[in-house]
Amino acid sequence: MHCMSGHSNFVSCVCIIPPSDLYPRGLIATGGNDHNICVFTIDNPAPLYVLKGHKNTVCSLSSGKFGTLLSGSWDTTAKVWLNDRCMMTLQGHTAAIWAVKILPEQGLMLTGSADKTIKLWKAGRCERTFTGHEDCVRGLAILSEMEFLSCANDASVRRWQISGECLQVYYGHTNYIYSISVFPRCKDFVTTGEDRSLRIWKQGECTQTIRLPAQSVWCCCVLDNGDIVVGASDGIIRVFTESLERTASAEEIQAFENELAQTSIDPKTGDLGDINADDLPGREHLKDPGTRDGQTRLIKDNGKVEAYQWSVSEGRWIKIGDVVGSSGATQQTSGKVLFEGKEYDYVFTIDVNENGPSYKLPYNITDDPWLTAYNFLQKNDLNPMFLDQVAKFIMDNTKGQTLLSTSNQFSDPFTGAGRYVPGSSSGLSTIPGADPFTGAGRYVPGSASNAVPPVGGVDPFTGMGAYQSTAAKVENIYFPKKDAVTFDQANPTQILGKLKELNGSAAEEHKLTEDDLIILEKLLSATCNTSAEIPTAQQLQTLWRAVNWPEDIVFPALDILRLSVRHPTVNENFCSEKEHVQFIILLLKFLNPKGKQANQLLALRALCNCFVSHAGQKLMMEQRDEIMTQAIETKSGNNKNIHIALATLTLNYAVCLHKVNNIEGKAQCLSVISTVMEVVQDLEAVFRLLVALGTLISDDTNAVQLAKSLGVDSQIKKYASVSEPAKVKECCRFVLNLL
């Protein structure tokens, strides 16, 4: 046995990362209560590296192609990792994310949450939310590129289409279902849960129920050979097989049956239905064969209630435990304490804080203290951070009393039978808020940078030195791009004419004087290089008043801003530490997809032109997350000029990111490229996105891997055969060569 260690608290999930050129034997990833993910090589007990970023327990992991790893956490977020870096954070769920899966189609990911929903993500953005479960979603399993399964605390399994339709609901478990796994090369599956059972489903029916000598069967996994591995709350891993060669010895099977027969079953769990001991038949009831595999029968023998399960394969009833607490004793004879009409061994009074109310905590020695603590916190809407304290209080005050020997028992310390509900009325913890501009599902990057010197080529965007196609070997003159692309075309006379026309009909509080109009004319002249004058503070103040006009008349003022911000003086003024907040708020306001398209276009072009000077570049990079999150919303329209401006903004970010090699920033841009590629039709916009893509992945193997995992290569292949303009085809082929 090989033991690995690296976490400072319990490990809650394990995942295999497939073999790669760098790690031909693959890697093992573990998520823990210490908020970290440890990644191990097969032969080293210490972590190869530790992934930090989550703010609470990491409870689910899934690996994908090209080294990607998806993690889910109690902090309500999922994170996408590539090697040792966080690429993107998926926000949108309102409670803990218990289950994550990477789908076979590149770029698609699933998350299941305690908020009862499942979300489908593409390239880091929420594409669809699946609703139907009535309690926490605990497990996910992939059937095909188009279908998946989910299980939940509502004791149901659901089969879904990626398109959103629920195809089937399966019932069989009598309590929470914790885990689900699919048999190889078919749609049959297995589930485990809080009802002490492993259930095997074939053709949509539960064909076999295997009881285990533990209340909670936390996890299951189907191996490639069809064997089923399960882990339970008694700390034992068991493997079940159909293969005669791999079947355990008769002694081992008898030992398992003896252990199962000695199990105590608490009737309060509901696993066996309502039990009235006085109405139960005797042992003669077992002479009749069962009608289906897994059928349970209760008998009364010498005053004891025993539970049996029918085995079709063996043609006999197998004892699965003694039912305790079903004798109907009174409070006086049993020494129990009544609380809310039920009997308990203890009923504690818990004071969470000095000024707050007291809470009653009922507890039986047959209960798991961790499960009881979790249920107590959930019922009273208390902060889950109190879990350790409450569980320790129970154990200290019951002196460790349990029913039968539990020295070899291990209880799950992070879920119990109670679902996790983050947040609380106690105000002791905070949960990251949603993006103030878009709400749910925004990308939140990590941080890192490694300088990589840029390599340059001739600019194919301008008329100067335009590329001419030849029959000779084509040279890559497209990327990596070194300089920002700007929008310089202008007709100052027309812009001023429109400004004056709209000024005439403006409300009095917005109207500009004749002097103001002359000032703006001089500013336009200075910034369009038709004079040697330097823009003055008065001119910039007048421009600021104009760009704050009402939305329906502001566009000529925005056009002046778009041209002016290319001038170093104007760029420094609006993008400086002092003024940049109001400047960014103004431009983001105009990116509202429900607003006027002319304003969206000019705001995007103004943002692109900010990149010409150092102050503008610094501001754009500092505000990248907010700007890109808002800018991508403008893709929804069919305006080709807006699409070109959005592609140019992405390209300018790619230029800056290539210089500093910020992989988190690159991840966001790759996500934007993947998303925008799906809607753009204009080939100039496509070309600029291709140049942005090529610039992002040049000289960066991590970025190449991430682009592959998002499925960008399959998105752009069709452009390799475009005949005109030739630059689209050629640039696309250069990008595909890197991928």
Coordinates of N, CA, C and O in Angstrom, one line a residue, residues 492-611:
P492 N -14.2 64.6 -39.2 CA -14.5 65.6 -38.1 C -15.6 66.5 -38.5 O -16.4 66.9 -37.6
T493 N -15.7 66.9 -39.7 CA -16.8 67.8 -40.1 C -18.2 67.2 -39.9 O -19.1 67.9 -39.3
Q494 N -18.4 66.0 -40.3 CA -19.6 65.3 -40.1 C -19.9 65.1 -38.6 O -21.1 65.3 -38.1
I495 N -18.9 64.7 -37.8 CA -19.1 64.5 -36.4 C -19.6 65.8 -35.7 O -20.5 65.8 -34.9
L496 N -18.9 66.9 -36.0 CA -19.2 68.2 -35.4 C -20.6 68.7 -35.9 O -21.4 69.3 -35.1
G497 N -20.9 68.4 -37.2 CA -22.2 68.8 -37.7 C -23.4 68.1 -36.9 O -24.4 68.7 -36.6
K498 N -23.1 66.8 -36.7 CA -24.2 66.0 -35.9 C -24.3 66.5 -34.5 O -25.4 66.5 -33.9
L499 N -23.1 66.8 -33.9 CA -23.1 67.3 -32.5 C -23.9 68.6 -32.4 O -24.7 68.7 -31.5
K500 N -23.7 69.5 -33.3 CA -24.4 70.8 -33.3 C -25.9 70.6 -33.5 O -26.8 71.2 -32.9
E501 N -26.3 69.6 -34.4 CA -27.7 69.4 -34.7 C -28.4 68.8 -33.5 O -29.5 69.3 -33.1
L502 N -27.8 67.9 -32.8 CA -28.4 67.3 -31.6 C -28.4 68.3 -30.4 O -29.3 68.3 -29.6
N503 N -27.4 69.1 -30.4 CA -27.3 70.1 -29.3 C -28.5 71.1 -29.4 O -29.0 71.6 -28.4
G504 N -28.9 71.4 -30.6 CA -30.0 72.3 -30.8 C -31.3 71.8 -30.2 O -32.2 72.5 -29.8
S505 N -31.5 70.4 -30.2 CA -32.7 69.8 -29.7 C -32.5 69.3 -28.2 O -33.5 68.7 -27.7
A506 N -31.3 69.5 -27.7 CA -31.1 69.0 -26.3 C -31.8 69.8 -25.3 O -32.1 71.0 -25.5
A507 N -32.1 69.2 -24.1 CA -32.7 69.9 -23.0 C -31.7 71.0 -22.5 O -30.5 70.8 -22.7
E508 N -32.3 72.0 -21.9 CA -31.5 73.2 -21.5 C -30.3 72.8 -20.6 O -29.2 73.3 -20.7
E509 N -30.6 71.8 -19.7 CA -29.5 71.5 -18.7 C -28.3 70.8 -19.4 O -27.2 70.7 -18.8
H510 N -28.6 70.2 -20.6 CA -27.5 69.5 -21.3 C -26.9 70.4 -22.5 O -25.8 70.0 -23.0
K511 N -27.5 71.4 -22.8 CA -27.1 72.2 -24.0 C -25.8 72.8 -23.9 O -25.4 73.3 -22.8
L512 N -25.0 72.7 -24.9 CA -23.6 73.3 -25.0 C -23.7 74.7 -25.6 O -24.5 74.9 -26.5
T513 N -22.9 75.6 -25.1 CA -22.8 77.0 -25.7 C -22.0 77.0 -27.0 O -21.4 76.0 -27.3
E514 N -22.1 78.1 -27.7 CA -21.3 78.2 -28.9 C -19.8 78.1 -28.6 O -19.1 77.5 -29.3
D515 N -19.4 78.6 -27.4 CA -18.0 78.6 -27.0 C -17.6 77.1 -26.8 O -16.5 76.7 -27.1
D516 N -18.5 76.3 -26.2 CA -18.3 74.9 -25.9 C -18.0 74.2 -27.2 O -17.1 73.3 -27.3
L517 N -18.9 74.5 -28.2 CA -18.8 73.8 -29.5 C -17.4 74.1 -30.2 O -16.8 73.2 -30.8
I518 N -17.0 75.4 -30.0 CA -15.7 75.8 -30.6 C -14.6 75.0 -29.9 O -13.6 74.6 -30.5
I519 N -14.7 74.9 -28.6 CA -13.7 74.2 -27.8 C -13.6 72.7 -28.2 O -12.5 72.2 -28.4
L520 N -14.7 72.1 -28.5 CA -14.7 70.7 -28.9 C -14.1 70.6 -30.3 O -13.4 69.6 -30.7
E521 N -14.4 71.6 -31.2 CA -13.8 71.6 -32.5 C -12.3 71.6 -32.4 O -11.6 70.9 -33.2
K522 N -11.8 72.5 -31.5 CA -10.3 72.6 -31.4 C -9.7 71.3 -30.8 O -8.6 70.9 -31.2
L523 N -10.5 70.6 -29.9 CA -10.0 69.4 -29.4 C -9.9 68.3 -30.5 O -8.9 67.6 -30.6
L524 N -10.9 68.3 -31.3 CA -11.0 67.3 -32.4 C -9.8 67.5 -33.4 O -9.2 66.6 -33.8
S525 N -9.5 68.8 -33.6 CA -8.4 69.2 -34.5 C -7.1 68.8 -33.9 O -6.2 68.2 -34.6
A526 N -6.9 69.0 -32.6 CA -5.7 68.7 -31.9 C -5.4 67.2 -31.9 O -4.3 66.7 -32.1
T527 N -6.5 66.4 -31.7 CA -6.3 65.0 -31.6 C -6.3 64.2 -32.9 O -6.0 63.0 -32.9
C528 N -6.8 64.9 -33.9 CA -6.8 64.2 -35.3 C -5.5 64.7 -36.1 O -5.5 64.5 -37.3
N529 N -4.6 65.3 -35.4 CA -3.3 65.6 -36.0 C -3.4 66.7 -37.1 O -2.6 66.7 -38.0
T530 N -4.5 67.5 -37.1 CA -4.6 68.5 -38.1 C -4.0 69.8 -37.5 O -4.0 70.9 -38.2
S531 N -3.6 69.8 -36.2 CA -2.9 71.0 -35.7 C -1.9 70.5 -34.7 O -1.9 69.4 -34.2
A532 N -1.0 71.4 -34.3 CA 0.1 71.0 -33.4 C -0.3 71.3 -31.9 O 0.6 71.1 -31.0
E533 N -1.5 71.7 -31.7 CA -1.9 72.1 -30.4 C -2.0 70.9 -29.5 O -2.4 69.8 -29.9
I534 N -1.8 71.1 -28.2 CA -2.0 70.1 -27.1 C -3.3 70.3 -26.5 O -3.6 71.4 -26.1
P535 N -4.2 69.3 -26.3 CA -5.5 69.4 -25.7 C -5.3 70.1 -24.3 O -4.4 69.7 -23.5
T536 N -6.3 71.0 -24.0 CA -6.2 71.7 -22.7 C -7.2 71.1 -21.7 O -8.1 70.3 -22.1
A537 N -7.0 71.4 -20.5 CA -7.9 71.0 -19.4 C -9.3 71.4 -19.7 O -10.3 70.7 -19.5
Q538 N -9.5 72.6 -20.2 CA -10.8 73.1 -20.5 C -11.5 72.3 -21.6 O -12.7 72.0 -21.5
Q539 N -10.7 71.9 -22.6 CA -11.3 71.1 -23.7 C -11.8 69.7 -23.1 O -12.8 69.2 -23.5
L540 N -11.0 69.1 -22.2 CA -11.3 67.8 -21.7 C -12.5 67.9 -20.8 O -13.4 67.0 -20.7
Q541 N -12.6 69.0 -20.0 CA -13.8 69.2 -19.2 C -15.1 69.3 -20.0 O -16.1 68.8 -19.7
T542 N -15.0 70.0 -21.1 CA -16.1 70.2 -22.0 C -16.5 68.9 -22.6 O -17.7 68.5 -22.7
L543 N -15.5 68.1 -23.0 CA -15.8 66.7 -23.6 C -16.5 65.9 -22.6 O -17.4 65.1 -22.9
W544 N -16.0 65.9 -21.3 CA -16.6 65.1 -20.3 C -18.1 65.5 -20.1 O -18.9 64.6 -19.9
R545 N -18.4 66.7 -20.1 CA -19.8 67.2 -20.1 C -20.6 66.6 -21.2 O -21.8 66.1 -21.1
A546 N -20.0 66.6 -22.4 CA -20.7 66.1 -23.6 C -21.0 64.6 -23.6 O -22.1 64.2 -24.0
V547 N -20.0 63.8 -23.1 CA -20.2 62.4 -23.1 C -21.2 61.9 -22.0 O -21.5 60.8 -21.9
N548 N -21.6 62.9 -21.1 CA -22.6 62.6 -20.1 C -24.0 63.0 -20.6 O -24.9 63.1 -19.7
W549 N -24.1 63.3 -21.9 CA -25.4 63.6 -22.4 C -26.3 62.4 -22.3 O -25.8 61.2 -22.1
P550 N -27.7 62.5 -22.5 CA -28.6 61.4 -22.5 C -28.2 60.4 -23.6 O -27.6 60.7 -24.6
E551 N -28.6 59.1 -23.3 CA -28.1 58.0 -24.2 C -28.6 58.2 -25.7 O -27.8 57.8 -26.6
D552 N -29.7 58.8 -25.9 CA -30.2 58.9 -27.3 C -29.5 60.0 -28.1 O -29.7 60.0 -29.4
I553 N -28.7 60.9 -27.5 CA -28.0 61.9 -28.3 C -26.5 61.9 -28.1 O -25.8 62.8 -28.7
V554 N -26.0 61.0 -27.3 CA -24.6 61.1 -26.9 C -23.6 60.6 -27.9 O -22.4 60.9 -27.9
F555 N -24.0 59.9 -29.0 CA -23.1 59.2 -29.8 C -22.0 60.1 -30.5 O -20.9 59.7 -30.6
P556 N -22.3 61.3 -31.0 CA -21.2 62.1 -31.6 C -20.2 62.5 -30.6 O -19.0 62.6 -30.9
A557 N -20.6 62.7 -29.3 CA -19.6 63.0 -28.3 C -18.8 61.8 -28.0 O -17.5 61.9 -27.7
L558 N -19.4 60.6 -28.0 CA -18.6 59.4 -27.8 C -17.6 59.2 -28.9 O -16.5 58.7 -28.7
D559 N -18.0 59.6 -30.2 CA -17.0 59.5 -31.3 C -15.8 60.4 -31.1 O -14.7 60.1 -31.4
I560 N -16.1 61.6 -30.6 CA -15.0 62.6 -30.3 C -14.1 62.0 -29.2 O -12.8 62.0 -29.3
L561 N -14.7 61.3 -28.2 CA -13.9 60.6 -27.1 C -13.1 59.5 -27.7 O -11.9 59.4 -27.4
R562 N -13.7 58.8 -28.6 CA -13.0 57.6 -29.3 C -11.7 58.1 -30.0 O -10.6 57.5 -29.9
L563 N -11.8 59.2 -30.7 CA -10.7 59.8 -31.4 C -9.7 60.5 -30.5 O -8.5 60.4 -30.7
S564 N -10.2 61.2 -29.5 CA -9.3 61.9 -28.6 C -8.5 61.1 -27.7 O -7.3 61.4 -27.4
V565 N -9.0 59.9 -27.3 CA -8.3 59.1 -26.3 C -7.0 58.5 -26.9 O -6.1 58.0 -26.1
R566 N -6.8 58.6 -28.2 CA -5.5 58.2 -28.8 C -4.4 59.2 -28.5 O -3.2 58.8 -28.6
H567 N -4.7 60.4 -28.2 CA -3.7 61.4 -27.9 C -3.1 61.2 -26.5 O -3.9 61.0 -25.5
P568 N -1.8 61.2 -26.3 CA -1.2 60.9 -25.0 C -1.8 61.7 -23.9 O -2.0 61.2 -22.8
T569 N -2.0 63.0 -24.1 CA -2.5 63.9 -23.1 C -3.9 63.5 -22.6 O -4.2 63.4 -21.4
V570 N -4.8 63.2 -23.6 CA -6.1 62.8 -23.2 C -6.1 61.4 -22.6 O -6.8 61.2 -21.6
N571 N -5.3 60.5 -23.1 CA -5.2 59.2 -22.6 C -4.8 59.2 -21.1 O -5.4 58.5 -20.3
E572 N -3.8 60.0 -20.8 CA -3.3 60.1 -19.5 C -4.3 60.7 -18.6 O -4.5 60.3 -17.4
N573 N -5.1 61.7 -19.1 CA -6.1 62.4 -18.2 C -7.2 61.4 -17.8 O -7.5 61.3 -16.7
F574 N -7.8 60.7 -18.8 CA -8.9 59.8 -18.5 C -8.5 58.5 -17.9 O -9.3 57.9 -17.2
C575 N -7.3 58.0 -18.1 CA -6.9 56.7 -17.7 C -6.0 56.8 -16.4 O -5.6 55.7 -16.0
S576 N -5.8 58.0 -15.9 CA -5.0 58.1 -14.7 C -5.7 57.6 -13.5 O -6.9 57.3 -13.5
E577 N -4.9 57.4 -12.4 CA -5.4 56.9 -11.1 C -6.6 57.7 -10.6 O -7.5 57.3 -10.1
K578 N -6.5 59.0 -10.9 CA -7.5 60.0 -10.4 C -8.8 59.9 -11.1 O -9.9 59.9 -10.4
E579 N -8.8 59.7 -12.4 CA -10.0 59.8 -13.2 C -10.6 58.5 -13.7 O -11.7 58.5 -14.2
H580 N -9.8 57.4 -13.6 CA -10.2 56.2 -14.4 C -11.5 55.6 -13.9 O -12.1 55.0 -14.7
V581 N -11.8 55.7 -12.6 CA -13.0 55.0 -12.2 C -14.3 55.5 -12.9 O -15.1 54.7 -13.5
Q582 N -14.4 56.8 -13.0 CA -15.6 57.4 -13.6 C -15.6 57.1 -15.1 O -16.6 56.9 -15.8
F583 N -14.4 57.1 -15.7 CA -14.2 56.9 -17.1 C -14.7 55.5 -17.5 O -15.4 55.3 -18.4
I584 N -14.2 54.5 -16.7 CA -14.6 53.1 -17.0 C -16.1 52.9 -16.7 O -16.8 52.2 -17.5
I585 N -16.6 53.4 -15.7 CA -18.1 53.3 -15.4 C -18.9 53.9 -16.5 O -19.9 53.3 -17.0
L586 N -18.4 55.0 -17.1 CA -19.1 55.6 -18.2 C -19.2 54.7 -19.4 O -20.2 54.4 -20.0
L587 N -18.0 54.1 -19.8 CA -17.9 53.3 -21.0 C -18.7 52.0 -20.8 O -19.4 51.5 -21.7
L588 N -18.6 51.4 -19.6 CA -19.3 50.1 -19.3 C -20.8 50.3 -19.4 O -21.5 49.4 -19.8
K589 N -21.2 51.5 -19.0 CA -22.7 51.8 -19.1 C -23.2 51.7 -20.5 O -24.3 51.2 -20.7
F590 N -22.4 52.1 -21.4 CA -22.8 52.1 -22.8 C -22.7 50.7 -23.5 O -23.2 50.5 -24.6
L591 N -22.1 49.8 -22.8 CA -22.0 48.4 -23.3 C -23.2 47.6 -23.0 O -23.3 46.4 -23.4
N592 N -24.2 48.1 -22.4 CA -25.4 47.4 -22.1 C -26.1 46.9 -23.4 O -26.4 47.7 -24.3
P593 N -26.3 45.6 -23.5 CA -26.8 45.0 -24.8 C -28.2 45.5 -25.1 O -28.6 45.4 -26.2
K594 N -28.9 46.1 -24.1 CA -30.2 46.6 -24.4 C -30.2 48.0 -24.8 O -31.2 48.6 -25.2
G595 N -29.0 48.6 -24.8 CA -28.9 50.0 -25.1 C -28.7 50.2 -26.7 O -28.9 49.3 -27.4
K596 N -28.5 51.5 -27.1 CA -28.3 51.8 -28.5 C -27.1 51.2 -29.1 O -26.0 51.3 -28.5
Q597 N -27.2 50.6 -30.2 CA -26.0 49.9 -30.8 C -24.9 50.9 -31.2 O -23.8 50.6 -31.1
A598 N -25.3 52.1 -31.6 CA -24.3 53.1 -31.9 C -23.4 53.4 -30.7 O -22.2 53.5 -30.8
N599 N -24.0 53.5 -29.5 CA -23.2 53.7 -28.3 C -22.4 52.5 -27.9 O -21.2 52.7 -27.5
Q600 N -22.9 51.3 -28.1 CA -22.1 50.1 -27.9 C -20.9 50.1 -28.8 O -19.8 49.8 -28.3
L601 N -21.1 50.4 -30.0 CA -20.0 50.4 -31.0 C -18.9 51.4 -30.6 O -17.7 51.1 -30.6
L602 N -19.3 52.6 -30.3 CA -18.3 53.7 -30.1 C -17.6 53.5 -28.7 O -16.5 53.8 -28.6
A603 N -18.4 52.9 -27.7 CA -17.7 52.6 -26.5 C -16.7 51.5 -26.6 O -15.6 51.6 -26.1
L604 N -17.0 50.5 -27.4 CA -16.0 49.4 -27.7 C -14.8 50.0 -28.4 O -13.6 49.6 -28.1
R605 N -15.0 50.8 -29.4 CA -13.9 51.4 -30.1 C -13.0 52.3 -29.2 O -11.8 52.4 -29.4
A606 N -13.7 53.1 -28.3 CA -12.9 53.9 -27.4 C -12.1 53.1 -26.5 O -10.9 53.4 -26.3
L607 N -12.6 51.9 -26.0 CA -11.8 51.0 -25.2 C -10.6 50.5 -26.0 O -9.5 50.4 -25.4
C608 N -10.8 50.1 -27.3 CA -9.7 49.7 -28.1 C -8.6 50.7 -28.2 O -7.4 50.4 -28.1
N609 N -9.0 52.0 -28.4 CA -8.1 53.1 -28.6 C -7.3 53.4 -27.3 O -6.3 54.1 -27.4
C610 N -7.9 53.0 -26.2 CA -7.2 53.3 -24.9 C -5.8 52.6 -24.9 O -4.9 53.0 -24.2
F611 N -5.6 51.5 -25.7 CA -4.4 50.7 -25.6 C -3.2 51.4 -26.2 O -2.1 50.8 -26.2

